[in-house]
Every structure is written in structure tokens, then in C-alpha cells.
Rosetta silent file (secondary structure, phi, psi, omega in degrees, C-alpha in Angstrom):
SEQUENCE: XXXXXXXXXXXXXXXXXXXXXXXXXXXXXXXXXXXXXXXXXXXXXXXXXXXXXXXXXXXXXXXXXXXXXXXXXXXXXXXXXXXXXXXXXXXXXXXXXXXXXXXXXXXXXXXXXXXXXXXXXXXXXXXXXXXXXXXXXXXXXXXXXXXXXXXXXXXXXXXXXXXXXXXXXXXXXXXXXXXXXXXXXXXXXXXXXXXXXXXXXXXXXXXXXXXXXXXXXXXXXXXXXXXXXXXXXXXXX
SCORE:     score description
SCORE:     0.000 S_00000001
   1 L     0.000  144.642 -164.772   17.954    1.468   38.885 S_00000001
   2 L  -114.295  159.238 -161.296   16.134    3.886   41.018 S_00000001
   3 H   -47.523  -65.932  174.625   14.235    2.966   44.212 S_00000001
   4 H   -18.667  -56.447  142.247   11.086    3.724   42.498 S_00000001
   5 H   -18.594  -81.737 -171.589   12.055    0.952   40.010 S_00000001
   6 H   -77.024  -51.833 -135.455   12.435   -1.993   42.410 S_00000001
   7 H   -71.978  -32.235 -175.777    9.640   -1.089   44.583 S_00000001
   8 L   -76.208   -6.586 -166.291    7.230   -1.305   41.332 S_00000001
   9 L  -115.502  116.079  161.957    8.837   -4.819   39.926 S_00000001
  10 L  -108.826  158.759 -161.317    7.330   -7.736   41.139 S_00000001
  11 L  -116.712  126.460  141.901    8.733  -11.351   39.912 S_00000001
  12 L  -107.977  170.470 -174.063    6.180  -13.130   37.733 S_00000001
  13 E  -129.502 -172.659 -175.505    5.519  -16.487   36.183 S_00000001
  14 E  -145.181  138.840  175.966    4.167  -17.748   33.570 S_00000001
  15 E   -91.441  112.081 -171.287    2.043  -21.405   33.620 S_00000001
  16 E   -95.479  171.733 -176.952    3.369  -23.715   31.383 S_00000001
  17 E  -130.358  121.910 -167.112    1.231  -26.958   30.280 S_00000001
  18 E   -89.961  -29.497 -156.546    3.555  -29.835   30.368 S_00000001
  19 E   144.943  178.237 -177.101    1.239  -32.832   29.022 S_00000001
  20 E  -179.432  152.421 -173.228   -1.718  -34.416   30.241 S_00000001
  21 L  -119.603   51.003  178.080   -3.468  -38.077   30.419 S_00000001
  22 L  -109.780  150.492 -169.659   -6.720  -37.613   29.700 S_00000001
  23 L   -81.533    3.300 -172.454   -8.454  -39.557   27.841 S_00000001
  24 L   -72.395  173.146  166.117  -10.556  -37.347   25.636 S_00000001
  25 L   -72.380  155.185  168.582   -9.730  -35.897   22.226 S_00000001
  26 H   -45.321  -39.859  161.906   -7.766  -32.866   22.187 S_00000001
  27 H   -48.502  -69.514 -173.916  -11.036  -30.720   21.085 S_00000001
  28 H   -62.306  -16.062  153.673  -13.088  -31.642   23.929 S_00000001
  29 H   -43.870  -52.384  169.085  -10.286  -31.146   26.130 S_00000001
  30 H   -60.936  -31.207 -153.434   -9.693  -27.369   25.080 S_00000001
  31 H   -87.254  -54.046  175.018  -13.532  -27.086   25.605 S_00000001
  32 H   -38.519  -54.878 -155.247  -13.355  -28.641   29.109 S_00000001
  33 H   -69.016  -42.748  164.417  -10.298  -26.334   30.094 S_00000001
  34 H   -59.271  -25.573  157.567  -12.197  -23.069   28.566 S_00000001
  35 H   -89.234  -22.379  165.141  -15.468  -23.779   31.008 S_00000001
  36 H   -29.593  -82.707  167.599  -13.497  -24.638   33.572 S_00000001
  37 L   -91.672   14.201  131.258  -11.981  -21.080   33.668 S_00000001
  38 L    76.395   49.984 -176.924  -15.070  -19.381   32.119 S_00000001
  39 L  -130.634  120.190  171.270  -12.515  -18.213   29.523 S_00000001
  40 L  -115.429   -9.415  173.113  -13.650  -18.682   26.058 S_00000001
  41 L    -9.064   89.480 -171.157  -10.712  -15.960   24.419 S_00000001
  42 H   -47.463  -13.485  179.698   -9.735  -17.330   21.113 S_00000001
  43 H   -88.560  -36.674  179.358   -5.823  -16.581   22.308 S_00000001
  44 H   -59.223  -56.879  175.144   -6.632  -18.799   25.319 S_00000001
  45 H   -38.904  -61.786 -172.065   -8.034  -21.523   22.759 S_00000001
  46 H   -87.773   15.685  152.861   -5.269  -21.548   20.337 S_00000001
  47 H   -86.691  -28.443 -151.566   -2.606  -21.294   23.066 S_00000001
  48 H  -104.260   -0.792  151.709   -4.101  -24.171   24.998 S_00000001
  49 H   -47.277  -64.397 -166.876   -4.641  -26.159   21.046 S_00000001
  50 H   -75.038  -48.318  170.012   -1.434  -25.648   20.527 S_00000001
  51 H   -92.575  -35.561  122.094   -0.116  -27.045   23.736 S_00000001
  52 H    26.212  -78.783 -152.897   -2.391  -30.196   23.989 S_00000001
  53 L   -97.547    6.523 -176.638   -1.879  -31.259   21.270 S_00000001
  54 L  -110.570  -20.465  177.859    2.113  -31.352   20.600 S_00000001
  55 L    33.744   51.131  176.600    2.545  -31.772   24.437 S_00000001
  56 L  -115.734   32.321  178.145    6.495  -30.608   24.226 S_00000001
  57 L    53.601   37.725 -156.149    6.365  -28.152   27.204 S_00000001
  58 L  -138.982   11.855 -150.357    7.258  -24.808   25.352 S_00000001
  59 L  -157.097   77.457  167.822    3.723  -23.400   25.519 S_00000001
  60 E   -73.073  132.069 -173.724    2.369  -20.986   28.293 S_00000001
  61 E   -83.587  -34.457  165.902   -1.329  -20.449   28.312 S_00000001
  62 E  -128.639  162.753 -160.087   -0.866  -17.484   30.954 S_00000001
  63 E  -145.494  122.851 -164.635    1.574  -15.177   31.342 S_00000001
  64 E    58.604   40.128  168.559    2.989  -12.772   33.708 S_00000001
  65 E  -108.895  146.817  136.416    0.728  -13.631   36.543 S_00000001
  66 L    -9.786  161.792  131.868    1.788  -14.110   40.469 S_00000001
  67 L   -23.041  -55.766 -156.292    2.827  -16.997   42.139 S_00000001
  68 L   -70.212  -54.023 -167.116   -0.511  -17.177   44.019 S_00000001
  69 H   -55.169  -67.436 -172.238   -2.417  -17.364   40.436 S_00000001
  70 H   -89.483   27.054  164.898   -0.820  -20.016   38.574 S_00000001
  71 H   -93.944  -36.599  177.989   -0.257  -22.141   41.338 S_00000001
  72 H  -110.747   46.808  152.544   -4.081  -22.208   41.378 S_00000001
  73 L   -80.567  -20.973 -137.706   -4.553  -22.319   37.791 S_00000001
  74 H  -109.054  -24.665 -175.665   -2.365  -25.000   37.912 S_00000001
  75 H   -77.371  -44.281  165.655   -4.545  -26.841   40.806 S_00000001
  76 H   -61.730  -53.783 -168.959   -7.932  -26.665   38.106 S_00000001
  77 H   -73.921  -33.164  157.790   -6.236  -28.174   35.115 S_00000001
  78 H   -22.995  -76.211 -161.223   -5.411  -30.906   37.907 S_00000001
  79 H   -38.231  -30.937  168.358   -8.884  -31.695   38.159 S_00000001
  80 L   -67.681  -10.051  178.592   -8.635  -32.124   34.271 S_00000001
  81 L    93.659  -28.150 -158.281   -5.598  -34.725   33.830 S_00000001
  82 E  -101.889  125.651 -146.062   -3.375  -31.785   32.576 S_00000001
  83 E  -100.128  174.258  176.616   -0.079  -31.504   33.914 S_00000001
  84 E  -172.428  148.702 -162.196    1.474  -27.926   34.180 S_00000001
  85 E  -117.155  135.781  171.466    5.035  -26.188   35.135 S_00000001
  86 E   -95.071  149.366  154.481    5.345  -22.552   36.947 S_00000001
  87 E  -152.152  153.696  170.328    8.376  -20.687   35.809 S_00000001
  88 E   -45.744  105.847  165.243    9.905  -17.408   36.428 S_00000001
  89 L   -75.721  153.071 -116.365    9.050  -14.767   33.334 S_00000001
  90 L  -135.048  110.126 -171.118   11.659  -13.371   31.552 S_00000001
  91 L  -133.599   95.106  167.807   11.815  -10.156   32.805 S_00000001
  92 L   -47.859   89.085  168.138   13.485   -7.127   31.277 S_00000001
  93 L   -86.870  123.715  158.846   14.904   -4.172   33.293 S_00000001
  94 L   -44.234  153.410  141.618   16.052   -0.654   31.772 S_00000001
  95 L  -137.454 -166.311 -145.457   18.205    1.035   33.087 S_00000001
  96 L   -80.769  -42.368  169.841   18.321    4.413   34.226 S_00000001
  97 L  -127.472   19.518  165.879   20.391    5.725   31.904 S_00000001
  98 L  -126.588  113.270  132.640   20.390    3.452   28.685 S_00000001
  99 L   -43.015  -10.041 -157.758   16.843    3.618   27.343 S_00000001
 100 L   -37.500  126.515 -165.414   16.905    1.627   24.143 S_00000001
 101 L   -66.077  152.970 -175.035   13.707    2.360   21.490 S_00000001
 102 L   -81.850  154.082 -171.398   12.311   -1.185   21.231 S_00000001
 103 L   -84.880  141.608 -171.621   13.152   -3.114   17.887 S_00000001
 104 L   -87.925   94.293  162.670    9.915   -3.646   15.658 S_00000001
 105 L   -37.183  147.033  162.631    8.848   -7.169   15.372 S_00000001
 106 E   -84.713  135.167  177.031    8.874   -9.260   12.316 S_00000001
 107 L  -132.699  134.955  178.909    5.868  -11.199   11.441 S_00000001
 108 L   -67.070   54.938 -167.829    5.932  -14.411    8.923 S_00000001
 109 L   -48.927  141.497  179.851    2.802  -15.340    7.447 S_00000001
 110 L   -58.100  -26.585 -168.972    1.948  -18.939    7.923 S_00000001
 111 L   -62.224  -68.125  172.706    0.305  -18.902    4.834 S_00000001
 112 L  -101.250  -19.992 -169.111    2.354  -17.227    1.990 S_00000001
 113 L    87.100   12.225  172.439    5.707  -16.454    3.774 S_00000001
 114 L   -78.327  131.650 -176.210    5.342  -12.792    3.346 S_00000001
 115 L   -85.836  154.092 -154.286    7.246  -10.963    5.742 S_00000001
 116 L  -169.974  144.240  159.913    5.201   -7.421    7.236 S_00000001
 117 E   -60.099  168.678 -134.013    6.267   -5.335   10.976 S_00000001
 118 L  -162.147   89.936  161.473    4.331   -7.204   13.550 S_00000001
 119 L  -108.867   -4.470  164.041    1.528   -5.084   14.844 S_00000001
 120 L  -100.518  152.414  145.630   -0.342   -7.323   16.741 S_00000001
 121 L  -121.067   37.313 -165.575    0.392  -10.050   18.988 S_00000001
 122 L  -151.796  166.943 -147.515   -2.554  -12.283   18.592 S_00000001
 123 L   -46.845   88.032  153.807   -4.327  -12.593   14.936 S_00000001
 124 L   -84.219  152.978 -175.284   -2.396  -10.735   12.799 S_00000001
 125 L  -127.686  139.958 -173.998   -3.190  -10.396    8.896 S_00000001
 126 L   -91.051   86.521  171.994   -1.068  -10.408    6.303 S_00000001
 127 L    34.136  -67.654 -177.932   -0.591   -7.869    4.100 S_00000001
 128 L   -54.553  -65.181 -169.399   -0.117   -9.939    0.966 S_00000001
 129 L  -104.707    8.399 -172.113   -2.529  -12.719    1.051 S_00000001
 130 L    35.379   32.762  171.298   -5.034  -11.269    3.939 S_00000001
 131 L   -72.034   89.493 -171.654   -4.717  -14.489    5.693 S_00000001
 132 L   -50.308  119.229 -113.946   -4.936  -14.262    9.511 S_00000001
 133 H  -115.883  -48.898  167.283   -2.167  -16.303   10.748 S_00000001
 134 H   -22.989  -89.654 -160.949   -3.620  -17.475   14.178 S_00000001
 135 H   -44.412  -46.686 -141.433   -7.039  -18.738   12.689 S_00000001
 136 H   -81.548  -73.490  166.554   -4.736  -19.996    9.889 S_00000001
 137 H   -92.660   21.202  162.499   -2.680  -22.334   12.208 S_00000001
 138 H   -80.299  -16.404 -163.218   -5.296  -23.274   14.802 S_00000001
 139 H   -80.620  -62.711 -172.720   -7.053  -24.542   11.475 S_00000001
 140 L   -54.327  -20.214  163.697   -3.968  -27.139   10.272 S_00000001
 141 H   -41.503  -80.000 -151.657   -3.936  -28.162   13.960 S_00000001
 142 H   -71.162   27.384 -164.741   -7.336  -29.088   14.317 S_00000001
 143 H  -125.488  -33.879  176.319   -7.038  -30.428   10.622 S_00000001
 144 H   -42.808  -71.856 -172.430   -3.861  -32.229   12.440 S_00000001
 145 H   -58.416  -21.290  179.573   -6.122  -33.593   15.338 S_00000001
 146 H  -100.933  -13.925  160.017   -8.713  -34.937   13.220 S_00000001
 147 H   -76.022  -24.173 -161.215   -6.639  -37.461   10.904 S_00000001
 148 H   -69.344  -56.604 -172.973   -4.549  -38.537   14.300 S_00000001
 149 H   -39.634  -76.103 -162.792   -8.295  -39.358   15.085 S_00000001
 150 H   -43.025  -61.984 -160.249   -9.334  -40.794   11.874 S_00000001
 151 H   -41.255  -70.722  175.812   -5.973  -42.948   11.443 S_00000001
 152 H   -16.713  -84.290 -165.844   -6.780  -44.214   15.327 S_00000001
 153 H   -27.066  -75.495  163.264  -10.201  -44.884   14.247 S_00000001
 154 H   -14.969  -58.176 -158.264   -9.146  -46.910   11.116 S_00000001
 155 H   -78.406  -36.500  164.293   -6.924  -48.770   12.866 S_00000001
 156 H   -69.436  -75.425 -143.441   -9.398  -50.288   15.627 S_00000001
 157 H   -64.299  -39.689  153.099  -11.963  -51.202   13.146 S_00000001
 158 H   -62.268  -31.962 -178.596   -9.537  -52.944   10.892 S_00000001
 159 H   -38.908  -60.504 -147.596   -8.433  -54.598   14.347 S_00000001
 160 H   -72.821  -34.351 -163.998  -11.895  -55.420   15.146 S_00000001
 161 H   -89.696  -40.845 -165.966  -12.639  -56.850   11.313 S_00000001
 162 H   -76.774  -46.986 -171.696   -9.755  -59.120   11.769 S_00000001
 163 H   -68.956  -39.170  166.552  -10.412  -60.446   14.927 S_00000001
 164 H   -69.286  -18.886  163.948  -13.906  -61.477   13.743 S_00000001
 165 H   -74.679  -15.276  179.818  -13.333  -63.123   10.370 S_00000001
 166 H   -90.745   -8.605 -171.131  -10.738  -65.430   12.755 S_00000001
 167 H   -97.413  -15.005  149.014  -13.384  -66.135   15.174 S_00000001
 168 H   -83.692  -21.124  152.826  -15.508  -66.891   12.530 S_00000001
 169 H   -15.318  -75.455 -170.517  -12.826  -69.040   10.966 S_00000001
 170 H   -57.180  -51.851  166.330  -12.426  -70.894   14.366 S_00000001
 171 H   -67.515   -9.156  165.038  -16.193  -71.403   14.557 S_00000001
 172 H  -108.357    6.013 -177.402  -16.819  -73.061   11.409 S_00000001
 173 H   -68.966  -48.442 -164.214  -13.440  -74.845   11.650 S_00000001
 174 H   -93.691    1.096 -179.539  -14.960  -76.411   14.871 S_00000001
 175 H   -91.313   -9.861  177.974  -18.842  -76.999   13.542 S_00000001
 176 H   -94.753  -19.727 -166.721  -16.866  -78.965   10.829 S_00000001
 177 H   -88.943  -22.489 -166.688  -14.884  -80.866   12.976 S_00000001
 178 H   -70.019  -72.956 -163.867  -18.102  -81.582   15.850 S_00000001
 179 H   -49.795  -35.805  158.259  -20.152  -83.124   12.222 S_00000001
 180 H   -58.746  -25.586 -171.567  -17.201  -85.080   11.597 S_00000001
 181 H   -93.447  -27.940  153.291  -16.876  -86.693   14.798 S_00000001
 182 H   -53.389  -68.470 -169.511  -20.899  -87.250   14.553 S_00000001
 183 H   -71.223  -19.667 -160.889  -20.805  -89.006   11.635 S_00000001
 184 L   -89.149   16.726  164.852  -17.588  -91.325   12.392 S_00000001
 185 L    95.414  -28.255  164.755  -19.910  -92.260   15.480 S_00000001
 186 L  -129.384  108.267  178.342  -18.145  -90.073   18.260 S_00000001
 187 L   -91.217  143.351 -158.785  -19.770  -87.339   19.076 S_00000001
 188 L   -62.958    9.739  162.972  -18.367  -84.901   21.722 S_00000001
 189 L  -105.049    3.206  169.692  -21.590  -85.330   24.059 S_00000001
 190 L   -91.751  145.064 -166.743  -20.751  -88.750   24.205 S_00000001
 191 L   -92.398   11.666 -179.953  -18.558  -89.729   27.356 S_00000001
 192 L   -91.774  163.424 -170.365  -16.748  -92.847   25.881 S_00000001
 193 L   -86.151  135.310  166.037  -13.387  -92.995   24.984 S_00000001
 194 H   -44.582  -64.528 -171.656  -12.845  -93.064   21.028 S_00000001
 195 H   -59.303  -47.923  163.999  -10.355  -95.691   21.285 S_00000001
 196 H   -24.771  -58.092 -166.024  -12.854  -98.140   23.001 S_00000001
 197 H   -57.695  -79.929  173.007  -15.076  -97.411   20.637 S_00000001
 198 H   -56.682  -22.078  162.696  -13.085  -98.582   17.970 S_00000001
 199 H   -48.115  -35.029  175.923  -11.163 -101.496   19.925 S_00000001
 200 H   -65.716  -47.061  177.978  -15.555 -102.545   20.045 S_00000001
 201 H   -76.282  -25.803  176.568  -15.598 -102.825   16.644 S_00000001
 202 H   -88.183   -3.126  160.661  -12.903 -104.734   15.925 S_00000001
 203 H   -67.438  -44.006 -173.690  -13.668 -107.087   18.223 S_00000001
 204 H   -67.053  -36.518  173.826  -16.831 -107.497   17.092 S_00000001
 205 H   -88.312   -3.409  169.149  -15.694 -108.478   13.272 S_00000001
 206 H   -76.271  -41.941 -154.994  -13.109 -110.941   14.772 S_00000001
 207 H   -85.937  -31.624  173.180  -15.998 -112.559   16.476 S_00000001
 208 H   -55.350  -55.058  179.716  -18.677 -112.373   13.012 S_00000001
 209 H   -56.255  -50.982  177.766  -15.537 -113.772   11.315 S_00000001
 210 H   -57.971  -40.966  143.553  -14.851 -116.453   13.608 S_00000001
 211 H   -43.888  -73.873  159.545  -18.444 -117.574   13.597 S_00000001
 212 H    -3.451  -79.763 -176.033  -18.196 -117.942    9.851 S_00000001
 213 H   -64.810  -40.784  177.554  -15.535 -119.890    9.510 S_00000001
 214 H   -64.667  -36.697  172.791  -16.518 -122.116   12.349 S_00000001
 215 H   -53.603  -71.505  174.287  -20.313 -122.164   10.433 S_00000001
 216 H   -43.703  -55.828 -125.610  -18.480 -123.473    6.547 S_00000001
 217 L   -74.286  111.123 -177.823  -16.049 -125.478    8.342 S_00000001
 218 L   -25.098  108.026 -155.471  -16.566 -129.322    7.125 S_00000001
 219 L   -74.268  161.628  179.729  -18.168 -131.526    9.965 S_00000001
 220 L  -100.873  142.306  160.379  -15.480 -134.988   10.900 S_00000001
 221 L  -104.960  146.214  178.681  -17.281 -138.040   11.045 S_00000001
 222 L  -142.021  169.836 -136.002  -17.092 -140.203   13.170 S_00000001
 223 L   -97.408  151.744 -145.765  -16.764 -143.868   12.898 S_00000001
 224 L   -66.886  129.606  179.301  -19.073 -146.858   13.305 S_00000001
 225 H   -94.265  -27.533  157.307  -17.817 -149.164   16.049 S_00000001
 226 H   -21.217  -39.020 -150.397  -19.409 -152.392   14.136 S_00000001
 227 H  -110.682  -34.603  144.108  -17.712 -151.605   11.523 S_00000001
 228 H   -32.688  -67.845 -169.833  -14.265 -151.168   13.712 S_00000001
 229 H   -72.549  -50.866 -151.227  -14.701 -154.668   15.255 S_00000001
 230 H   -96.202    8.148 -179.714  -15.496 -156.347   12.022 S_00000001
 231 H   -96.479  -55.309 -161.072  -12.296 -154.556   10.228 S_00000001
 232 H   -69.568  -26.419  144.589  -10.191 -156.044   13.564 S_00000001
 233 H   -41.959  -73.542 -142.030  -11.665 -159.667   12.368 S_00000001
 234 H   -78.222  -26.414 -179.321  -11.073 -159.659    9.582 S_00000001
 235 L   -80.953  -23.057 -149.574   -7.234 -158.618   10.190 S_00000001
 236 L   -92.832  -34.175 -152.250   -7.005 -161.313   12.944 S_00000001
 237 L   -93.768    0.000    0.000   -7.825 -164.659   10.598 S_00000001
């Protein structure tokens, strides 16, 4: 390597986006992070789609920037919830006297699978099917992000459905049991104890009965003392 060489090669990074806890959807989040940095670049979008929403740390949004830069790139998406890793780019030196012509990327369409040289490296189109393959999978993302949504969605609302047919359950459960407790005489705004109550009544038909019986009950007579004395004569001669 010749002086010239090192003096021009500076070590770059690249910012990776690690995850993030914010609570928004993944759209408005890419929206946030594109006003943020006054970047609207559809390769900024679908890099930072693309990392979002799969959150597996493999996905730099910039590349081959300083130190200086994506530490405060990295310092904004802070503000934002979104976590993010510097690392050391992958940096290729020649050397002086092996030269090697570069090998001609292959590019895949997402679309048909037809294989084509790779002349772009941002929305390439495919030969076969003219699909653009970028546009093509930011679409099944975002096609991704909005059933993830939907499902979510779904899923509170049955929640939400359930929990209110039991609470109406529970409320006519207990407007049946308050009218029962009305009619049998104890109603919950009364402060007496149920068992009283009944221990009152049965007292009370012991004592109606007992009165009864004592009312029917034959009177004794009782007997004449003339009629005594003149029995005890009559015994004596």
C-alpha cells in the first residue's frame, strides 16, 4: 500500500438500528424518523421500514459515515425510542499490485425470481416482469404491518366484547338476586340480620298457635261446695 493510500483511508461506520420501544405503529414511526432528519429519500424509508419493523439488528440506515456523524444520528433517534449500534464498515483495501476487476452483481427479483446483472443498488427493475423490487418489498412490508395491526386490533375488541357481556351477566345476575331478596322480605337496604328476621316469624306462629289451642281448649268446672258437703252426709249415715 502506498503512503498516498493510507493517508486517503479513513475508518468508517455504519449506524445500525437495533430496536426501539415506541409506542406508535411502525408507519408513523418511519414518518417521525424522516422529519426528524429532513430526509424523505425513499432508500432512507425502506431501509428504516425494513428495520422497524423486523427489529433483528442486521439493517443500517447510513452507511460509511464518521464516528462524529452517527454518534449524533444515533443521539436523534434517541429522542424517538429507537435504539441504534455504531460499527466499523467493512472496508476493502487493494493492493498495489493485485488490482482485481470487480465481480458483477446478481440481482433476484422479489417478484418472479428472474435473475438479471445488478445495475443499481436501490430500485432496480426486472427485466422479465418490470417489477421494481424495492417498491415491491416495501409494499408486502407495509401489507405485513397492517394485518400485525388489524390482528392486534381484533384481538382488543373481541377482549373488550367479552368483558362486557360478563359484566352484563354479573349485573343482571345481581338485579335478580336484589328482587329476590325484596320479595322474601330482606332487602339489602335493610340493616337487620336475615336470620332474626326469620327466627321473628317463627316465633310469632308458635305464639298464634299457642293462643289457639289455649282459645278451643275445653273449660274444667269446678265444683259446688253444697253439693260436696251434702255428698260427705250422705256417706257419713
Amino acid at each position: 500500500m502506498s503512503e498516498s493510500q493510507a493517508i486517503e483511508i479513513q475508518e468508517l461506520f455504519d449506524l445500525v438500528v437495533t430496536g426501539h420501544r415506541s409506542e406508535k405503529s411502525v408507519e408513523a414511526l418511519v414518518r417521525d424518523v424522516l422529519d426528524l432528519l429532513d430526509d424523505h429519500s425513499p432508500y432512507l424509508e425502506f431501509k428504516l421500514s425494513d428495520a422497524l419493523l423486523f427489529n433483528n439488528g442486521m439493517v443500517s440506515i447510513r452507511e460509511n459515515i464518521t464516528e462524529a456523524e452517527a454518534q449524533a444520528l444515533s443521539e436523534q433517534l434517541q429522542t424517538l425510542a429507537i435504539h441504534c449500534a455504531i460499527r466499523p464498515t467493512l472496508q476493502l483495501v487493494p493492493k498495489d499490485d493485485e488490482i482485481n476487476p470487480p465481480t458483477a452483481a446478481l440481482y433476484t427479483c422479489p417478484a418472479c425470481k428472474h435473475t438479471q446483472v445488478q445495475t443499481k443498488e436501490i430500485n432496480e427493475k426486472c427485466e422479465a416482469c418490470g417489477v421494481i423490487g424495492d417498491h415491491f418489498l416495501r409494499s408486502q412490508r407495509m401489507k405485513e404491518a397492517v394485518e400485525m395491526e388489524r390482528q392486534k386490533y381484533d384481538n382488543e375488541l373481541a377482549k373488550s366484547i367479552k368483558e362486557a357481556h360478563q359484566r352484563a351477566q354479573q349485573e343482571e345476575s345481581d338485579a335478580l338476586y336484589r328482587e329476590a331478596r325484596r320479595q322474601l322480605g330482606a332487602d339489602e337496604t335493610s340493616n337487620s340480620d336475615p336470620k332474626l328476621k326469620i327466627a321473628a316469624v317463627i316465633a310469632a306462629i308458635g305464639i298464634g298457635i299457642a293462643a289457639l289451642y289455649m282459645f278451643n281448649k275445653p273449660a274444667t268446672e269446678t265444683p259446688d261446695p253444697s253439693a260436696i258437703a251434702a255428698t260427705e252426709a250422705a256417706a257419713a249415715k
